[in-house]
Amino acid sequence: MTDSPPGPLPPAGAPSDLHELRELIRRFSGERDWLRFHTPKNLAMALSVEVAELMEHFQWLPTGADHELDDAARTGIRHEMADVLVYLIQLADHTGVDLRSAVLEKMELNRRKYPVELARGNARKYSALASPADDADEGAPDAPTRT
């Protein structure tokens, strides 16, 4: 894993891997006649359950860093992450959300809320970044409180 920034994004409106996955998931669910069960409520609930199953793999570990995981845990984590992504893609599909556009929009909002000069190395929520308390705590470590 590197700390280098990702490469350039494909142009807006370009087909993405998410579209390919959406079509694969639609086909899989359609072949099984499951689409009638895929209401936004059911998909959101299923997504929540899968996130909880992902979290179970990290429960009670000091940090969840790679050296704390065995091969079985890594496999379980990978599979749960896939389940989370599948349900997220389905929820987006059923609610008309373009996930790529939503991420780009949210990143722009976050760019404004977390300017580099205030947020670099600081885990505080945007509303606490430029507060007077920050000036008084010069040199004190920042607590990870951002949500």
mmCIF file of N, CA, C and O in Angstrom, residues 53-131:
data_model
loop_
_atom_site.group_PDB
_atom_site.id
_atom_site.type_symbol
_atom_site.label_atom_id
_atom_site.label_comp_id
_atom_site.label_asym_id
_atom_site.label_seq_id
_atom_site.Cartn_x
_atom_site.Cartn_y
_atom_site.Cartn_z
ATOM 1 N N GLU A 53 -21.430 -7.490 10.035
ATOM 2 C CA GLU A 53 -20.652 -8.715 9.849
ATOM 3 C C GLU A 53 -19.196 -8.397 9.508
ATOM 4 O O GLU A 53 -18.285 -9.094 9.955
ATOM 5 N N LEU A 54 -18.971 -7.347 8.763
ATOM 6 C CA LEU A 54 -17.607 -6.902 8.480
ATOM 7 C C LEU A 54 -16.914 -6.472 9.773
ATOM 8 O O LEU A 54 -15.761 -6.831 10.039
ATOM 9 N N MET A 55 -17.630 -5.721 10.585
ATOM 10 C CA MET A 55 -17.055 -5.230 11.841
ATOM 11 C C MET A 55 -16.672 -6.376 12.778
ATOM 12 O O MET A 55 -15.705 -6.259 13.535
ATOM 13 N N GLU A 56 -17.396 -7.474 12.728
ATOM 14 C CA GLU A 56 -17.090 -8.618 13.593
ATOM 15 C C GLU A 56 -15.663 -9.110 13.417
ATOM 16 O O GLU A 56 -15.049 -9.571 14.367
ATOM 17 N N HIS A 57 -15.151 -9.022 12.197
ATOM 18 C CA HIS A 57 -13.783 -9.499 11.951
ATOM 19 C C HIS A 57 -12.732 -8.654 12.669
ATOM 20 O O HIS A 57 -11.617 -9.112 12.905
ATOM 21 N N PHE A 58 -13.074 -7.436 13.005
ATOM 22 C CA PHE A 58 -12.135 -6.532 13.666
ATOM 23 C C PHE A 58 -12.377 -6.421 15.173
ATOM 24 O O PHE A 58 -11.539 -5.880 15.892
ATOM 25 N N GLN A 59 -13.520 -6.932 15.607
ATOM 26 C CA GLN A 59 -13.875 -6.821 17.030
ATOM 27 C C GLN A 59 -12.795 -7.480 17.884
ATOM 28 O O GLN A 59 -12.336 -8.570 17.605
ATOM 29 N N TRP A 60 -12.402 -6.794 18.911
ATOM 30 C CA TRP A 60 -11.453 -7.221 19.930
ATOM 31 C C TRP A 60 -9.997 -7.198 19.460
ATOM 32 O O TRP A 60 -9.102 -7.544 20.225
ATOM 33 N N LEU A 61 -9.734 -6.802 18.240
ATOM 34 C CA LEU A 61 -8.351 -6.631 17.807
ATOM 35 C C LEU A 61 -7.883 -5.249 18.246
ATOM 36 O O LEU A 61 -8.666 -4.304 18.277
ATOM 37 N N PRO A 62 -6.594 -5.096 18.554
ATOM 38 C CA PRO A 62 -6.118 -3.767 18.968
ATOM 39 C C PRO A 62 -6.367 -2.687 17.906
ATOM 40 O O PRO A 62 -6.845 -1.608 18.223
ATOM 41 N N THR A 63 -6.043 -2.983 16.639
ATOM 42 C CA THR A 63 -6.224 -1.971 15.589
ATOM 43 C C THR A 63 -6.838 -2.543 14.318
ATOM 44 O O THR A 63 -7.342 -1.784 13.497
ATOM 45 N N GLY A 64 -6.755 -3.832 14.121
ATOM 46 C CA GLY A 64 -7.204 -4.444 12.876
ATOM 47 C C GLY A 64 -6.168 -4.355 11.772
ATOM 48 O O GLY A 64 -6.476 -4.627 10.617
ATOM 49 N N ALA A 65 -4.945 -3.991 12.126
ATOM 50 C CA ALA A 65 -3.869 -3.905 11.134
ATOM 51 C C ALA A 65 -3.602 -5.295 10.546
ATOM 52 O O ALA A 65 -3.921 -6.319 11.155
ATOM 53 N N ASP A 66 -3.014 -5.303 9.376
ATOM 54 C CA ASP A 66 -2.800 -6.548 8.644
ATOM 55 C C ASP A 66 -2.090 -7.617 9.474
ATOM 56 O O ASP A 66 -2.456 -8.790 9.406
ATOM 57 N N HIS A 67 -1.103 -7.229 10.265
ATOM 58 C CA HIS A 67 -0.348 -8.228 11.033
ATOM 59 C C HIS A 67 -1.192 -8.900 12.128
ATOM 60 O O HIS A 67 -0.797 -9.922 12.668
ATOM 61 N N GLU A 68 -2.370 -8.351 12.426
ATOM 62 C CA GLU A 68 -3.259 -8.946 13.425
ATOM 63 C C GLU A 68 -4.254 -9.929 12.810
ATOM 64 O O GLU A 68 -5.025 -10.557 13.524
ATOM 65 N N LEU A 69 -4.233 -10.068 11.492
ATOM 66 C CA LEU A 69 -5.204 -10.897 10.778
ATOM 67 C C LEU A 69 -4.559 -12.145 10.207
ATOM 68 O O LEU A 69 -3.434 -12.095 9.711
ATOM 69 N N ASP A 70 -5.275 -13.256 10.273
ATOM 70 C CA ASP A 70 -4.806 -14.464 9.606
ATOM 71 C C ASP A 70 -5.505 -14.562 8.244
ATOM 72 O O ASP A 70 -6.346 -13.729 7.892
ATOM 73 N N ASP A 71 -5.162 -15.594 7.485
ATOM 74 C CA ASP A 71 -5.720 -15.733 6.138
ATOM 75 C C ASP A 71 -7.237 -15.891 6.157
ATOM 76 O O ASP A 71 -7.929 -15.347 5.294
ATOM 77 N N ALA A 72 -7.763 -16.613 7.128
ATOM 78 C CA ALA A 72 -9.216 -16.807 7.215
ATOM 79 C C ALA A 72 -9.913 -15.476 7.471
ATOM 80 O O ALA A 72 -10.958 -15.190 6.875
ATOM 81 N N ALA A 73 -9.334 -14.651 8.337
ATOM 82 C CA ALA A 73 -9.929 -13.338 8.620
ATOM 83 C C ALA A 73 -9.877 -12.456 7.382
ATOM 84 O O ALA A 73 -10.854 -11.767 7.058
ATOM 85 N N ARG A 74 -8.758 -12.467 6.666
ATOM 86 C CA ARG A 74 -8.641 -11.662 5.444
ATOM 87 C C ARG A 74 -9.682 -12.085 4.405
ATOM 88 O O ARG A 74 -10.298 -11.248 3.754
ATOM 89 N N THR A 75 -9.892 -13.385 4.274
ATOM 90 C CA THR A 75 -10.901 -13.887 3.340
ATOM 91 C C THR A 75 -12.298 -13.439 3.777
ATOM 92 O O THR A 75 -13.090 -12.960 2.960
ATOM 93 N N GLY A 76 -12.594 -13.593 5.058
ATOM 94 C CA GLY A 76 -13.896 -13.164 5.576
ATOM 95 C C GLY A 76 -14.129 -11.680 5.369
ATOM 96 O O GLY A 76 -15.223 -11.259 4.973
ATOM 97 N N ILE A 77 -13.108 -10.875 5.616
ATOM 98 C CA ILE A 77 -13.208 -9.422 5.426
ATOM 99 C C ILE A 77 -13.478 -9.099 3.959
ATOM 100 O O ILE A 77 -14.354 -8.289 3.639
ATOM 101 N N ARG A 78 -12.745 -9.759 3.079
ATOM 102 C CA ARG A 78 -12.935 -9.523 1.635
ATOM 103 C C ARG A 78 -14.367 -9.869 1.221
ATOM 104 O O ARG A 78 -15.011 -9.110 0.491
ATOM 105 N N HIS A 79 -14.872 -10.996 1.707
ATOM 106 C CA HIS A 79 -16.229 -11.414 1.340
ATOM 107 C C HIS A 79 -17.286 -10.474 1.918
ATOM 108 O O HIS A 79 -18.274 -10.155 1.236
ATOM 109 N N GLU A 80 -17.107 -10.038 3.144
ATOM 110 C CA GLU A 80 -18.075 -9.104 3.742
ATOM 111 C C GLU A 80 -18.036 -7.750 3.035
ATOM 112 O O GLU A 80 -19.074 -7.113 2.835
ATOM 113 N N MET A 81 -16.838 -7.306 2.652
ATOM 114 C CA MET A 81 -16.738 -6.054 1.898
ATOM 115 C C MET A 81 -17.468 -6.178 0.562
ATOM 116 O O MET A 81 -18.147 -5.230 0.125
ATOM 117 N N ALA A 82 -17.363 -7.340 -0.070
ATOM 118 C CA ALA A 82 -18.089 -7.564 -1.318
ATOM 119 C C ALA A 82 -19.594 -7.500 -1.075
ATOM 120 O O ALA A 82 -20.329 -6.883 -1.852
ATOM 121 N N ASP A 83 -20.063 -8.131 0.007
ATOM 122 C CA ASP A 83 -21.492 -8.075 0.331
ATOM 123 C C ASP A 83 -21.953 -6.637 0.549
ATOM 124 O O ASP A 83 -23.024 -6.240 0.080
ATOM 125 N N VAL A 84 -21.148 -5.854 1.262
ATOM 126 C CA VAL A 84 -21.487 -4.449 1.509
ATOM 127 C C VAL A 84 -21.607 -3.704 0.178
ATOM 128 O O VAL A 84 -22.574 -2.971 -0.054
ATOM 129 N N LEU A 85 -20.641 -3.907 -0.696
ATOM 130 C CA LEU A 85 -20.669 -3.215 -1.987
ATOM 131 C C LEU A 85 -21.869 -3.654 -2.833
ATOM 132 O O LEU A 85 -22.523 -2.817 -3.464
ATOM 133 N N VAL A 86 -22.179 -4.942 -2.833
ATOM 134 C CA VAL A 86 -23.320 -5.430 -3.603
ATOM 135 C C VAL A 86 -24.601 -4.760 -3.125
ATOM 136 O O VAL A 86 -25.391 -4.249 -3.931
ATOM 137 N N TYR A 87 -24.821 -4.738 -1.810
ATOM 138 C CA TYR A 87 -26.049 -4.115 -1.309
ATOM 139 C C TYR A 87 -26.053 -2.611 -1.551
ATOM 140 O O TYR A 87 -27.098 -2.021 -1.835
ATOM 141 N N LEU A 88 -24.903 -1.960 -1.460
ATOM 142 C CA LEU A 88 -24.845 -0.525 -1.727
ATOM 143 C C LEU A 88 -25.180 -0.234 -3.190
ATOM 144 O O LEU A 88 -25.947 0.686 -3.495
ATOM 145 N N ILE A 89 -24.626 -1.033 -4.090
ATOM 146 C CA ILE A 89 -24.925 -0.856 -5.512
ATOM 147 C C ILE A 89 -26.406 -1.097 -5.776
ATOM 148 O O ILE A 89 -27.051 -0.344 -6.519
ATOM 149 N N GLN A 90 -26.973 -2.119 -5.149
ATOM 150 C CA GLN A 90 -28.401 -2.386 -5.337
ATOM 151 C C GLN A 90 -29.249 -1.250 -4.779
ATOM 152 O O GLN A 90 -30.231 -0.835 -5.411
ATOM 153 N N LEU A 91 -28.897 -0.739 -3.623
ATOM 154 C CA LEU A 91 -29.655 0.371 -3.030
ATOM 155 C C LEU A 91 -29.584 1.599 -3.939
ATOM 156 O O LEU A 91 -30.591 2.264 -4.179
ATOM 157 N N ALA A 92 -28.405 1.875 -4.454
ATOM 158 C CA ALA A 92 -28.258 3.006 -5.378
ATOM 159 C C ALA A 92 -29.099 2.780 -6.631
ATOM 160 O O ALA A 92 -29.770 3.703 -7.117
ATOM 161 N N ASP A 93 -29.085 1.577 -7.140
ATOM 162 C CA ASP A 93 -29.850 1.248 -8.338
ATOM 163 C C ASP A 93 -31.347 1.448 -8.104
ATOM 164 O O ASP A 93 -32.041 2.038 -8.930
ATOM 165 N N HIS A 94 -31.834 1.005 -6.963
ATOM 166 C CA HIS A 94 -33.266 1.086 -6.668
ATOM 167 C C HIS A 94 -33.727 2.480 -6.244
ATOM 168 O O HIS A 94 -34.927 2.741 -6.197
ATOM 169 N N THR A 95 -32.790 3.358 -5.918
ATOM 170 C CA THR A 95 -33.157 4.726 -5.532
ATOM 171 C C THR A 95 -32.711 5.759 -6.563
ATOM 172 O O THR A 95 -32.880 6.959 -6.355
ATOM 173 N N GLY A 96 -32.126 5.296 -7.665
ATOM 174 C CA GLY A 96 -31.740 6.205 -8.738
ATOM 175 C C GLY A 96 -30.511 7.049 -8.430
ATOM 176 O O GLY A 96 -30.352 8.132 -8.996
ATOM 177 N N VAL A 97 -29.637 6.560 -7.554
ATOM 178 C CA VAL A 97 -28.423 7.301 -7.207
ATOM 179 C C VAL A 97 -27.266 6.803 -8.063
ATOM 180 O O VAL A 97 -26.991 5.604 -8.111
ATOM 181 N N ASP A 98 -26.605 7.727 -8.734
ATOM 182 C CA ASP A 98 -25.378 7.419 -9.456
ATOM 183 C C ASP A 98 -24.247 7.528 -8.437
ATOM 184 O O ASP A 98 -23.890 8.633 -8.006
ATOM 185 N N LEU A 99 -23.712 6.386 -8.027
ATOM 186 C CA LEU A 99 -22.721 6.386 -6.946
ATOM 187 C C LEU A 99 -21.458 7.168 -7.312
ATOM 188 O O LEU A 99 -20.918 7.880 -6.468
ATOM 189 N N ARG A 100 -21.003 7.053 -8.535
ATOM 190 C CA ARG A 100 -19.798 7.789 -8.929
ATOM 191 C C ARG A 100 -20.017 9.288 -8.799
ATOM 192 O O ARG A 100 -19.211 9.998 -8.215
ATOM 193 N N SER A 101 -21.152 9.764 -9.319
ATOM 194 C CA SER A 101 -21.465 11.194 -9.216
ATOM 195 C C SER A 101 -21.651 11.612 -7.767
ATOM 196 O O SER A 101 -21.223 12.695 -7.368
ATOM 197 N N ALA A 102 -22.283 10.753 -6.974
ATOM 198 C CA ALA A 102 -22.494 11.066 -5.557
ATOM 199 C C ALA A 102 -21.163 11.185 -4.824
ATOM 200 O O ALA A 102 -20.980 12.089 -4.003
ATOM 201 N N VAL A 103 -20.220 10.292 -5.132
ATOM 202 C CA VAL A 103 -18.901 10.359 -4.490
ATOM 203 C C VAL A 103 -18.177 11.634 -4.904
ATOM 204 O O VAL A 103 -17.596 12.335 -4.063
ATOM 205 N N LEU A 104 -18.206 11.965 -6.186
ATOM 206 C CA LEU A 104 -17.536 13.183 -6.651
ATOM 207 C C LEU A 104 -18.148 14.422 -5.999
ATOM 208 O O LEU A 104 -17.426 15.335 -5.574
ATOM 209 N N GLU A 105 -19.485 14.448 -5.889
ATOM 210 C CA GLU A 105 -20.165 15.569 -5.242
ATOM 211 C C GLU A 105 -19.768 15.659 -3.768
ATOM 212 O O GLU A 105 -19.445 16.731 -3.260
ATOM 213 N N LYS A 106 -19.762 14.518 -3.077
ATOM 214 C CA LYS A 106 -19.435 14.503 -1.653
ATOM 215 C C LYS A 106 -17.974 14.874 -1.415
ATOM 216 O O LYS A 106 -17.649 15.572 -0.443
ATOM 217 N N MET A 107 -17.080 14.434 -2.294
ATOM 218 C CA MET A 107 -15.667 14.796 -2.153
ATOM 219 C C MET A 107 -15.477 16.309 -2.286
ATOM 220 O O MET A 107 -14.671 16.907 -1.579
ATOM 221 N N GLU A 108 -16.221 16.938 -3.194
ATOM 222 C CA GLU A 108 -16.136 18.391 -3.341
ATOM 223 C C GLU A 108 -16.650 19.078 -2.081
ATOM 224 O O GLU A 108 -16.045 20.042 -1.593
ATOM 225 N N LEU A 109 -17.760 18.593 -1.531
ATOM 226 C CA LEU A 109 -18.267 19.160 -0.273
ATOM 227 C C LEU A 109 -17.240 18.984 0.849
ATOM 228 O O LEU A 109 -16.992 19.915 1.629
ATOM 229 N N ASN A 110 -16.644 17.803 0.924
ATOM 230 C CA ASN A 110 -15.635 17.553 1.961
ATOM 231 C C ASN A 110 -14.390 18.403 1.748
ATOM 232 O O ASN A 110 -13.756 18.851 2.711
ATOM 233 N N ARG A 111 -14.027 18.638 0.492
ATOM 234 C CA ARG A 111 -12.870 19.491 0.187
ATOM 235 C C ARG A 111 -13.086 20.888 0.775
ATOM 236 O O ARG A 111 -12.162 21.494 1.307
ATOM 237 N N ARG A 112 -14.321 21.382 0.688
ATOM 238 C CA ARG A 112 -14.632 22.707 1.244
ATOM 239 C C ARG A 112 -14.698 22.675 2.772
ATOM 240 O O ARG A 112 -14.280 23.622 3.430
ATOM 241 N N LYS A 113 -15.245 21.600 3.337
ATOM 242 C CA LYS A 113 -15.376 21.509 4.801
ATOM 243 C C LYS A 113 -14.041 21.228 5.478
ATOM 244 O O LYS A 113 -13.850 21.598 6.632
ATOM 245 N N TYR A 114 -13.134 20.551 4.772
ATOM 246 C CA TYR A 114 -11.847 20.150 5.344
ATOM 247 C C TYR A 114 -10.690 20.688 4.504
ATOM 248 O O TYR A 114 -9.981 19.924 3.850
ATOM 249 N N PRO A 115 -10.477 22.016 4.500
ATOM 250 C CA PRO A 115 -9.358 22.554 3.722
ATOM 251 C C PRO A 115 -8.036 21.987 4.238
ATOM 252 O O PRO A 115 -7.857 21.802 5.440
ATOM 253 N N VAL A 116 -7.137 21.712 3.318
ATOM 254 C CA VAL A 116 -5.865 21.067 3.655
ATOM 255 C C VAL A 116 -5.145 21.809 4.773
ATOM 256 O O VAL A 116 -4.646 21.192 5.720
ATOM 257 N N GLU A 117 -5.114 23.125 4.695
ATOM 258 C CA GLU A 117 -4.343 23.888 5.687
ATOM 259 C C GLU A 117 -4.897 23.747 7.106
ATOM 260 O O GLU A 117 -4.177 23.946 8.077
ATOM 261 N N LEU A 118 -6.163 23.380 7.256
ATOM 262 C CA LEU A 118 -6.747 23.178 8.581
ATOM 263 C C LEU A 118 -6.851 21.703 8.956
ATOM 264 O O LEU A 118 -6.777 21.350 10.136
ATOM 265 N N ALA A 119 -7.026 20.838 7.970
ATOM 266 C CA ALA A 119 -7.343 19.441 8.261
ATOM 267 C C ALA A 119 -6.155 18.495 8.221
ATOM 268 O O ALA A 119 -6.242 17.402 8.775
ATOM 269 N N ARG A 120 -5.049 18.887 7.622
ATOM 270 C CA ARG A 120 -3.911 17.964 7.492
ATOM 271 C C ARG A 120 -3.473 17.454 8.866
ATOM 272 O O ARG A 120 -3.151 18.231 9.757
ATOM 273 N N GLY A 121 -3.474 16.123 9.026
ATOM 274 C CA GLY A 121 -3.032 15.498 10.264
ATOM 275 C C GLY A 121 -3.969 15.701 11.435
ATOM 276 O O GLY A 121 -3.606 15.468 12.585
ATOM 277 N N ASN A 122 -5.186 16.147 11.167
ATOM 278 C CA ASN A 122 -6.139 16.476 12.228
ATOM 279 C C ASN A 122 -7.411 15.674 11.993
ATOM 280 O O ASN A 122 -8.022 15.769 10.940
ATOM 281 N N ALA A 123 -7.831 14.891 12.963
ATOM 282 C CA ALA A 123 -9.008 14.028 12.804
ATOM 283 C C ALA A 123 -10.282 14.660 13.341
ATOM 284 O O ALA A 123 -11.311 13.999 13.416
ATOM 285 N N ARG A 124 -10.228 15.916 13.709
ATOM 286 C CA ARG A 124 -11.424 16.572 14.248
ATOM 287 C C ARG A 124 -12.461 16.830 13.167
ATOM 288 O O ARG A 124 -12.141 16.986 11.996
ATOM 289 N N LYS A 125 -13.708 16.904 13.594
ATOM 290 C CA LYS A 125 -14.806 17.222 12.689
ATOM 291 C C LYS A 125 -14.627 18.647 12.170
ATOM 292 O O LYS A 125 -14.072 19.508 12.851
ATOM 293 N N TYR A 126 -15.126 18.898 10.976
ATOM 294 C CA TYR A 126 -14.940 20.203 10.336
ATOM 295 C C TYR A 126 -15.391 21.357 11.223
ATOM 296 O O TYR A 126 -14.790 22.423 11.223
ATOM 297 N N SER A 127 -16.434 21.155 12.011
ATOM 298 C CA SER A 127 -16.947 22.239 12.856
ATOM 299 C C SER A 127 -15.988 22.596 13.985
ATOM 300 O O SER A 127 -16.129 23.655 14.594
ATOM 301 N N ALA A 128 -15.002 21.746 14.251
ATOM 302 C CA ALA A 128 -14.035 22.018 15.317
ATOM 303 C C ALA A 128 -12.657 22.395 14.772
ATOM 304 O O ALA A 128 -11.754 22.665 15.554
ATOM 305 N N LEU A 129 -12.491 22.448 13.491
ATOM 306 C CA LEU A 129 -11.158 22.683 12.928
ATOM 307 C C LEU A 129 -10.586 24.056 13.240
ATOM 308 O O LEU A 129 -9.420 24.177 13.556
ATOM 309 N N ALA A 130 -11.377 25.096 13.151
ATOM 310 C CA ALA A 130 -10.845 26.445 13.336
ATOM 311 C C ALA A 130 -11.372 27.091 14.605
ATOM 312 O O ALA A 130 -11.424 28.302 14.712
ATOM 313 N N SER A 131 -11.756 26.273 15.577
ATOM 314 C CA SER A 131 -12.317 26.835 16.805
ATOM 315 C C SER A 131 -11.228 27.431 17.683
ATOM 316 O O SER A 131 -10.068 27.050 17.597
#
